[in-house]
PDB file of C-alpha atoms in Angstrom:
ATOM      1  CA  UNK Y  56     -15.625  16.951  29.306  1.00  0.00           C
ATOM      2  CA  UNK Y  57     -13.251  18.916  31.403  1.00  0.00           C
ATOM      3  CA  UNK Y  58     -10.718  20.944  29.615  1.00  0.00           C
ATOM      4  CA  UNK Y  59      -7.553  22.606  30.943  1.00  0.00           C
ATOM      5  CA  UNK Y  60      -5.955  25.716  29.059  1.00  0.00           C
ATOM      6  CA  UNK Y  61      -3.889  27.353  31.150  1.00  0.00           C
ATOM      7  CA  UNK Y  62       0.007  27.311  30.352  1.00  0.00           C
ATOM      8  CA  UNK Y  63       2.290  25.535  32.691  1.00  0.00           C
ATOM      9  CA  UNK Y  64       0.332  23.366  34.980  1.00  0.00           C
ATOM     10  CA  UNK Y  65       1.730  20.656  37.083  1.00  0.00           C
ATOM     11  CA  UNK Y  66       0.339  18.145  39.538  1.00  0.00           C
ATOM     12  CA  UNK Y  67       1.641  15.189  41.037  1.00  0.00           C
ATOM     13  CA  UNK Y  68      -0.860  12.154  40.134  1.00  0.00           C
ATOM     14  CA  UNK Y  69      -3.564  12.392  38.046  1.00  0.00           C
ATOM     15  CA  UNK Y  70      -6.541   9.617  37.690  1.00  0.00           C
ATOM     16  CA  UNK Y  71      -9.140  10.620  35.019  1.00  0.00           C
ATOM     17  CA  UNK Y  72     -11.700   8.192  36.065  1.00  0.00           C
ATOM     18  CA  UNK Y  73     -15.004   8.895  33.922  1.00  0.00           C
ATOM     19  CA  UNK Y  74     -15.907  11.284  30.874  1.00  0.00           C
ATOM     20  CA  UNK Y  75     -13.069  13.368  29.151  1.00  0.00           C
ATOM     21  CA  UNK Y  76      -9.778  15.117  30.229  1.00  0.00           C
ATOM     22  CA  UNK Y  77      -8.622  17.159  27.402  1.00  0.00           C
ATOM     23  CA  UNK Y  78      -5.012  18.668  27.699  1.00  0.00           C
ATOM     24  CA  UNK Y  79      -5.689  21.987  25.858  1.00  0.00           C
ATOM     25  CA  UNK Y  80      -2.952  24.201  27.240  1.00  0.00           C
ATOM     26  CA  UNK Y  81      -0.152  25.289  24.469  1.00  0.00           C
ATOM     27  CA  UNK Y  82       3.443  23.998  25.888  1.00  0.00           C
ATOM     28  CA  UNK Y  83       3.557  20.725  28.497  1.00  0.00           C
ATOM     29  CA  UNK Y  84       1.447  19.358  30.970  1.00  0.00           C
ATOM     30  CA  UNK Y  85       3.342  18.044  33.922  1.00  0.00           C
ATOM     31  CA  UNK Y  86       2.705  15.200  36.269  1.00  0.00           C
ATOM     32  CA  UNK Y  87       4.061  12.007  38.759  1.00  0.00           C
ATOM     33  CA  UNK Y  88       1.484   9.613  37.386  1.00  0.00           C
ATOM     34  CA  UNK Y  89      -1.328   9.986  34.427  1.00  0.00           C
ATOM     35  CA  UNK Y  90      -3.720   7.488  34.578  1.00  0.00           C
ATOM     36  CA  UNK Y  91      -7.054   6.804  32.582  1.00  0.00           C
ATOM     37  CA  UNK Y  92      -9.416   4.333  33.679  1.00  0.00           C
ATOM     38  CA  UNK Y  93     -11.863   2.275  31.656  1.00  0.00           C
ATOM     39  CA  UNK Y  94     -14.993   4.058  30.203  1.00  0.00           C
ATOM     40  CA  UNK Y  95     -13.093   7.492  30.719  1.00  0.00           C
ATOM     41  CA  UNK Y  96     -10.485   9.449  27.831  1.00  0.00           C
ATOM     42  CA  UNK Y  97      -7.882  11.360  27.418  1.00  0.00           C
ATOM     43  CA  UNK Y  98      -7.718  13.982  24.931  1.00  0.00           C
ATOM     44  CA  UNK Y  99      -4.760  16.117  23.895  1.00  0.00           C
ATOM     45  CA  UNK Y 100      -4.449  19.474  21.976  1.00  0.00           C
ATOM     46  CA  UNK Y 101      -2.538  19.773  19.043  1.00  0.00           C
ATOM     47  CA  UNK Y 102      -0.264  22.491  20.839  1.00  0.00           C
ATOM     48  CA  UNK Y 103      -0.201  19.968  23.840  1.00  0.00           C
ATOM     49  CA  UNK Y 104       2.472  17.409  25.120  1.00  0.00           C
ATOM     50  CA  UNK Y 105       2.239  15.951  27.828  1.00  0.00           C
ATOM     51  CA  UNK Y 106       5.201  14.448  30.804  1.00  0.00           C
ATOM     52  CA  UNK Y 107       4.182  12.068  33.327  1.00  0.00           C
ATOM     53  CA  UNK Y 108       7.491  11.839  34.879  1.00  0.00           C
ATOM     54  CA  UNK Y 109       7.007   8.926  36.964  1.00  0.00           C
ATOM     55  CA  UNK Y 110       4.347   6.517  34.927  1.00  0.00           C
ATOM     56  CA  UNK Y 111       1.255   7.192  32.010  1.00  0.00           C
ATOM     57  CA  UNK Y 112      -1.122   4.085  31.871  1.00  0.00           C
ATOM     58  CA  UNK Y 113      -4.221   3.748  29.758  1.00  0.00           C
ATOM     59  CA  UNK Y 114      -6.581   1.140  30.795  1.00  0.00           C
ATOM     60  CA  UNK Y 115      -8.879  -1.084  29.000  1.00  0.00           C
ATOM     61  CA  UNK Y 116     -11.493   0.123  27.811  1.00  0.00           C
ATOM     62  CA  UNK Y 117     -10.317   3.798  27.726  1.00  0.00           C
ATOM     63  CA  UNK Y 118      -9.552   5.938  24.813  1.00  0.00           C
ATOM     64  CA  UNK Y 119      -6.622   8.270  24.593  1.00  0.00           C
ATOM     65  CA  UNK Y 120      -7.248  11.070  21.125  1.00  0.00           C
ATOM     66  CA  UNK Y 121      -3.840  12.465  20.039  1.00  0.00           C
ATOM     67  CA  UNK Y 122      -4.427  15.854  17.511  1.00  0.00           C
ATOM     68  CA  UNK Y 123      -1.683  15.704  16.041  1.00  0.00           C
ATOM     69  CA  UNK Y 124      -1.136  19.596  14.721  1.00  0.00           C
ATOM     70  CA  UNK Y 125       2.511  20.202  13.795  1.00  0.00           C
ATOM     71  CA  UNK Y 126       3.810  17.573  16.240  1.00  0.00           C
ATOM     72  CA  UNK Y 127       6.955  15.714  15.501  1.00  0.00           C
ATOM     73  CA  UNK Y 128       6.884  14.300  19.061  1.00  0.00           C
ATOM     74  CA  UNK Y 129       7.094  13.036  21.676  1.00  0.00           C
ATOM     75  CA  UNK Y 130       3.512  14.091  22.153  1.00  0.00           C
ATOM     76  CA  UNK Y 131       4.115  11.720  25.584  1.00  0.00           C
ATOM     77  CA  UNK Y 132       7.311  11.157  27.943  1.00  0.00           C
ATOM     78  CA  UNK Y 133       6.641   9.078  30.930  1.00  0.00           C
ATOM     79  CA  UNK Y 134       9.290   7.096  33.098  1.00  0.00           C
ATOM     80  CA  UNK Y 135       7.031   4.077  32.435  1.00  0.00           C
ATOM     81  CA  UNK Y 136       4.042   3.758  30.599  1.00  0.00           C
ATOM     82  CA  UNK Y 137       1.385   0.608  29.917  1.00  0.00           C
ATOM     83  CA  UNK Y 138      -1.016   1.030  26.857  1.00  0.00           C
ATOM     84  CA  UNK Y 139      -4.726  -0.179  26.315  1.00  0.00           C
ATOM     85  CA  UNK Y 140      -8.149   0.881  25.206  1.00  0.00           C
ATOM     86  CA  UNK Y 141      -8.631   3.005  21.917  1.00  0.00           C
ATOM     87  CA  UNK Y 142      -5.894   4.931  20.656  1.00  0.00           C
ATOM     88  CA  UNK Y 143      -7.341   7.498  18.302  1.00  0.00           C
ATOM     89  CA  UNK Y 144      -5.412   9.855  15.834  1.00  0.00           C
ATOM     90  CA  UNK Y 145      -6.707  13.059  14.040  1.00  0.00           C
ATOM     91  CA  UNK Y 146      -5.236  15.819  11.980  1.00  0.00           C
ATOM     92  CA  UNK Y 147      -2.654  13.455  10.403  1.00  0.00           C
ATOM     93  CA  UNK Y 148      -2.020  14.074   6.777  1.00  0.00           C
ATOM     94  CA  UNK Y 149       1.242  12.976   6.301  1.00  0.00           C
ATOM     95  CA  UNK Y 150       2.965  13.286   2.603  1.00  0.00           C
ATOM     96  CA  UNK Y 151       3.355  10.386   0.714  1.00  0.00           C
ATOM     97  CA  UNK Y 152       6.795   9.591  -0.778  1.00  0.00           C
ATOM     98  CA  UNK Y 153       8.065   8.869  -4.101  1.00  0.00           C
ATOM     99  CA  UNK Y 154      10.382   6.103  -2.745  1.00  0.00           C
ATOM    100  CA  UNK Y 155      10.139   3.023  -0.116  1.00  0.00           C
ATOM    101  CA  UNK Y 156      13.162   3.738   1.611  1.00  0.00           C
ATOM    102  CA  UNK Y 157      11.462   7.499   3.017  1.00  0.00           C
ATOM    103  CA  UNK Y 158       8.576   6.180   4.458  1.00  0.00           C
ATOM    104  CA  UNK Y 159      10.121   6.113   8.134  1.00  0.00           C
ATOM    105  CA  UNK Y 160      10.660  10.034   7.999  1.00  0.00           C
ATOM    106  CA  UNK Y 161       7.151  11.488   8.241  1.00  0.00           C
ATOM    107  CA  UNK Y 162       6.654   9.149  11.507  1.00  0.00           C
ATOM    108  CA  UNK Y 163       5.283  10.796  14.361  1.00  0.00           C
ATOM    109  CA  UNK Y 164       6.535   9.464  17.941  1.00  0.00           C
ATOM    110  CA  UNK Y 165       3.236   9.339  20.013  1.00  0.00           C
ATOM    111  CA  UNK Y 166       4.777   8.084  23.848  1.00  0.00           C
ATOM    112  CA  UNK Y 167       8.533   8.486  24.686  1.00  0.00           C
ATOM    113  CA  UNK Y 168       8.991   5.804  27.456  1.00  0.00           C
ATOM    114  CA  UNK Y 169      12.457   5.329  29.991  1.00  0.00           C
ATOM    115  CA  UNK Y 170      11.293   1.792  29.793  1.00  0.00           C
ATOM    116  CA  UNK Y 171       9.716  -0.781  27.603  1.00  0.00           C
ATOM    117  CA  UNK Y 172       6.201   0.178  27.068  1.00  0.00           C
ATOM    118  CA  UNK Y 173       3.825  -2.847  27.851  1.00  0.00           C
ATOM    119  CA  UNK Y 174       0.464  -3.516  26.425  1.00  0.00           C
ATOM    120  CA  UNK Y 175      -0.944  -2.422  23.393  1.00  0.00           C
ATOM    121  CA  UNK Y 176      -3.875  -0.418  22.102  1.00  0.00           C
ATOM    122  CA  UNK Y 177      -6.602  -2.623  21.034  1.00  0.00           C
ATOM    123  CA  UNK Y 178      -7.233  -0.672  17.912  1.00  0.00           C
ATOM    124  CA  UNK Y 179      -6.027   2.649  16.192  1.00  0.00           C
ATOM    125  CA  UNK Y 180      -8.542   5.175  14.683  1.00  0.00           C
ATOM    126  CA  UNK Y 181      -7.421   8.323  12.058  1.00  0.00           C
ATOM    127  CA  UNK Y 182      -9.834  10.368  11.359  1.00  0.00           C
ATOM    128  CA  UNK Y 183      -9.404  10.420   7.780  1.00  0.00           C
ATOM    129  CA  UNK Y 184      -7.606   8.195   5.313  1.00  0.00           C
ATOM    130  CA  UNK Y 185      -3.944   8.788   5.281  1.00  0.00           C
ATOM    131  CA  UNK Y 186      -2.848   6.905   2.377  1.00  0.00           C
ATOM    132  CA  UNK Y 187      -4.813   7.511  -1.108  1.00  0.00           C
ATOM    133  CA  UNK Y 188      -2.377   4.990  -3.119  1.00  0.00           C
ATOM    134  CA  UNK Y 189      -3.146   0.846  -2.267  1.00  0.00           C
ATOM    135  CA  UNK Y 190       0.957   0.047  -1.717  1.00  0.00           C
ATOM    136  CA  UNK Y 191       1.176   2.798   1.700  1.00  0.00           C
ATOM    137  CA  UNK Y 192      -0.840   1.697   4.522  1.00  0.00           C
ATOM    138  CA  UNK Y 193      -0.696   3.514   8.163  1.00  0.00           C
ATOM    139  CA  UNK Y 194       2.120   2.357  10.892  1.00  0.00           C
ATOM    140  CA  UNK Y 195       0.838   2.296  14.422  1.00  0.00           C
ATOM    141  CA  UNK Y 196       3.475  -0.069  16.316  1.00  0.00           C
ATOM    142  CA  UNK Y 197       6.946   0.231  18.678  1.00  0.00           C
ATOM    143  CA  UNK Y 198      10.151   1.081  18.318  1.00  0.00           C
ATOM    144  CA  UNK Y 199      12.769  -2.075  18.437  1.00  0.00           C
ATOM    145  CA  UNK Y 200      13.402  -1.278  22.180  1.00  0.00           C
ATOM    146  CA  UNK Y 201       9.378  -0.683  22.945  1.00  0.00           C
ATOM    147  CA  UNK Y 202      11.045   2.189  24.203  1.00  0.00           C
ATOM    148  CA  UNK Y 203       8.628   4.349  21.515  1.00  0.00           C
ATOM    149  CA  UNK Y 204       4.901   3.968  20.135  1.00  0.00           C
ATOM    150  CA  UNK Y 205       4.756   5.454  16.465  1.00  0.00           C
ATOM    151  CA  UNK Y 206       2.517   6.627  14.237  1.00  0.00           C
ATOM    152  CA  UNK Y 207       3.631   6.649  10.453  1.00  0.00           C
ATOM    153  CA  UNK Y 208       3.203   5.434   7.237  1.00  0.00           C
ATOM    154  CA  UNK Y 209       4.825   1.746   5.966  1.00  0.00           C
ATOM    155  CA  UNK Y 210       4.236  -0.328   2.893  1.00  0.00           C
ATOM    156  CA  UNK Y 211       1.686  -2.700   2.511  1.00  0.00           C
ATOM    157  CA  UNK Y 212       3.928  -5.597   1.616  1.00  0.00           C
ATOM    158  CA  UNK Y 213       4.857  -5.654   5.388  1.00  0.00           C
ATOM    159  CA  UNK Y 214       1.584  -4.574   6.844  1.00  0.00           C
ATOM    160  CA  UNK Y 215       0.706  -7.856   8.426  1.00  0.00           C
ATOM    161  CA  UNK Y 216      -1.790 -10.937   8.088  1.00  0.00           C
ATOM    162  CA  UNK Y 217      -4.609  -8.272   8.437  1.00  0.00           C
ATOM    163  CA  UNK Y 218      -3.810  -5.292   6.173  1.00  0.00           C
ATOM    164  CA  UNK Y 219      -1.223  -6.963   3.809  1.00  0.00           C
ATOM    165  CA  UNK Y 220      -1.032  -7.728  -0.237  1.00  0.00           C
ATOM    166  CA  UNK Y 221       1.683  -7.220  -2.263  1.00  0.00           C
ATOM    167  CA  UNK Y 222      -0.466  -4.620  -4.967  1.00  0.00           C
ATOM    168  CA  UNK Y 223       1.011  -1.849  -6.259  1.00  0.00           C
ATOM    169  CA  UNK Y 224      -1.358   0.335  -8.177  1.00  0.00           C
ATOM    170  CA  UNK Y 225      -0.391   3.681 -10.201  1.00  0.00           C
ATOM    171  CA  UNK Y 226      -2.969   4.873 -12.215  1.00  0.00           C
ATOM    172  CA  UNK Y 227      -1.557   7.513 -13.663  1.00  0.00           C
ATOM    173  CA  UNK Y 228       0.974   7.677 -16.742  1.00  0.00           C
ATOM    174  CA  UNK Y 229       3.063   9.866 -14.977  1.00  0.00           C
ATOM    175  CA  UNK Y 230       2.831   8.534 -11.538  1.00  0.00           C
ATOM    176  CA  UNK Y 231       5.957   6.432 -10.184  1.00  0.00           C
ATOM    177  CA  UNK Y 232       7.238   4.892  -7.224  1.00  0.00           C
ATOM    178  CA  UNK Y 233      10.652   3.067  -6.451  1.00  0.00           C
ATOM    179  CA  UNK Y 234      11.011   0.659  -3.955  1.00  0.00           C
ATOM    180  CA  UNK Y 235      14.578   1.036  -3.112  1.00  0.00           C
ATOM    181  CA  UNK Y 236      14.364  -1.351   0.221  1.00  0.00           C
ATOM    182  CA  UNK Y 237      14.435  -5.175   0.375  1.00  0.00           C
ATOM    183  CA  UNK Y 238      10.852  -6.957  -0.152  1.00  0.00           C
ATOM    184  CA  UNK Y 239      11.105  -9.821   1.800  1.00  0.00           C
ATOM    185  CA  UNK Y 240       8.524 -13.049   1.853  1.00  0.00           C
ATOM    186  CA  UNK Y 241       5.747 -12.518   4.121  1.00  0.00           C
ATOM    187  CA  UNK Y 242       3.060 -14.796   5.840  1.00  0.00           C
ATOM    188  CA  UNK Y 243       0.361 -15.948   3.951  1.00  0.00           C
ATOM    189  CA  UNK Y 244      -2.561 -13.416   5.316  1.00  0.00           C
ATOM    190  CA  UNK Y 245      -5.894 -13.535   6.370  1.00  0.00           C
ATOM    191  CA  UNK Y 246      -7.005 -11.982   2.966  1.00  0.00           C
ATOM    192  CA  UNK Y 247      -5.435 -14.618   0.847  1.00  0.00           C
ATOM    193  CA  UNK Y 248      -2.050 -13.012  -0.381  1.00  0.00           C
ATOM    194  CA  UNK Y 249       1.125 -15.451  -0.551  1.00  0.00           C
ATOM    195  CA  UNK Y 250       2.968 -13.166   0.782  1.00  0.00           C
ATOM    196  CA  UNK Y 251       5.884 -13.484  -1.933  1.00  0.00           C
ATOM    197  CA  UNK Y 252       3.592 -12.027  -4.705  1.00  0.00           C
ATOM    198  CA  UNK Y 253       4.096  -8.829  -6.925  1.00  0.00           C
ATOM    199  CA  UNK Y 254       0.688  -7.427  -8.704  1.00  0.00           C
ATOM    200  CA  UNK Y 255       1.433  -4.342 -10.486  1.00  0.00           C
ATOM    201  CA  UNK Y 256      -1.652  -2.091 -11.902  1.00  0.00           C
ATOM    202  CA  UNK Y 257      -2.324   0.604 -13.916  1.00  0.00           C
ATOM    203  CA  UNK Y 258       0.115   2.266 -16.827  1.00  0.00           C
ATOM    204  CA  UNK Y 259       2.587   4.055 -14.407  1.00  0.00           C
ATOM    205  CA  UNK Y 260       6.024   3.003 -13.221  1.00  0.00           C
ATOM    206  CA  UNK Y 261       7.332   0.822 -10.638  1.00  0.00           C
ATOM    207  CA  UNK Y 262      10.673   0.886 -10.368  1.00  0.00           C
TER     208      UNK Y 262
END
């Protein structure tokens, strides 16, 4: 693994072509063109951002690992980016709301693009388990535009045919949770849920 620290660097293309790049500088890392080939990753610092001013591509079979730190984002800007491989996320420990309708605030915005971003990671990896209630799942996806690629938390009525039920457990007599926002019906998923069904556990309230 090759890792650069120093404060200010900037170089016009830059092809990370086997092993790891990590970005470890405090402050932004400036290029033309970031690219990272298949087999090889990209790492960046949690005091790291990173501009490719021109284009950022990830190929597949790559990995790009975003510590997150105190980021808000963008953690990447890039006149044009395409998006493949392993996306992996650590040091996320977002807060988990009392209400539906402020799950969108604690989302982090991972690449900044001028243009629609094309491709997709193949997967999405945290490091540890963001959510410790079964109704808040993680949010890895775009922005409307596909201007933006966003990590986040969502619920897990609208989590997909993979990751979504419509459970809502609270354990606890004093635990509540309001879902102010409109739960509309959903595909039937690949775990067997309906897609228009409400289970609520446990003695706290759901209002």
């Amino acid at each position: 693994k090759l890792t650069l620290t120093h404060n200010s660097s900037s170089v016009g293309t830059m092809l990370v072509t086997g092993g790891s790049l990590e970005l470890g500088q405090t402050g932004v890392f400036q290029a033309e063109n970031y690219s990272t080939g298949t087999g090889a990753g990209t790492i960046i610092g949690a005091n790291s951002t990173l501009n490719a001013s021109i284009s950022f591509s990830q190929s597949a079979g790559s990995s790009l690992e975003v510590n997150v730190g105190s980021a808000t984002g963008p953690v990447i800007t890039a006149g044009s980016a395409m998006i493949n491989g392993v996306l992996r996320i650590n040091g996320y420990a977002p807060i988990l709301p009392s209400q539906a309708s402020d799950l969108e605030n604690d989302r982090i915005t991972l690449i900044s693009s001028s243009s629609a971003i094309d491709g997709n990671f193949t997967s999405v990896v945290y490091d540890s388990n963001i959510s410790t209630v079964d109704y808040i799942t993680s949010f890895n996806g775009f922005s409307g535009d596909r201007t933006q690629y966003q990590i986040g938390l969502q619920l897990s009525w609208v989590a997909g045919s993979v990751l979504g039920h419509g459970t809502f457990t609270l354990d606890g007599a004093s635990d509540s949770f309001e879902v102010d926002v409109v739960l509309a019906n959903q595909d039937l998923t690949a775990r067997g849920w309906t897609g228009t069904d409400l289970v609520k556990n446990g003695t706290g309230t759901l209002i």
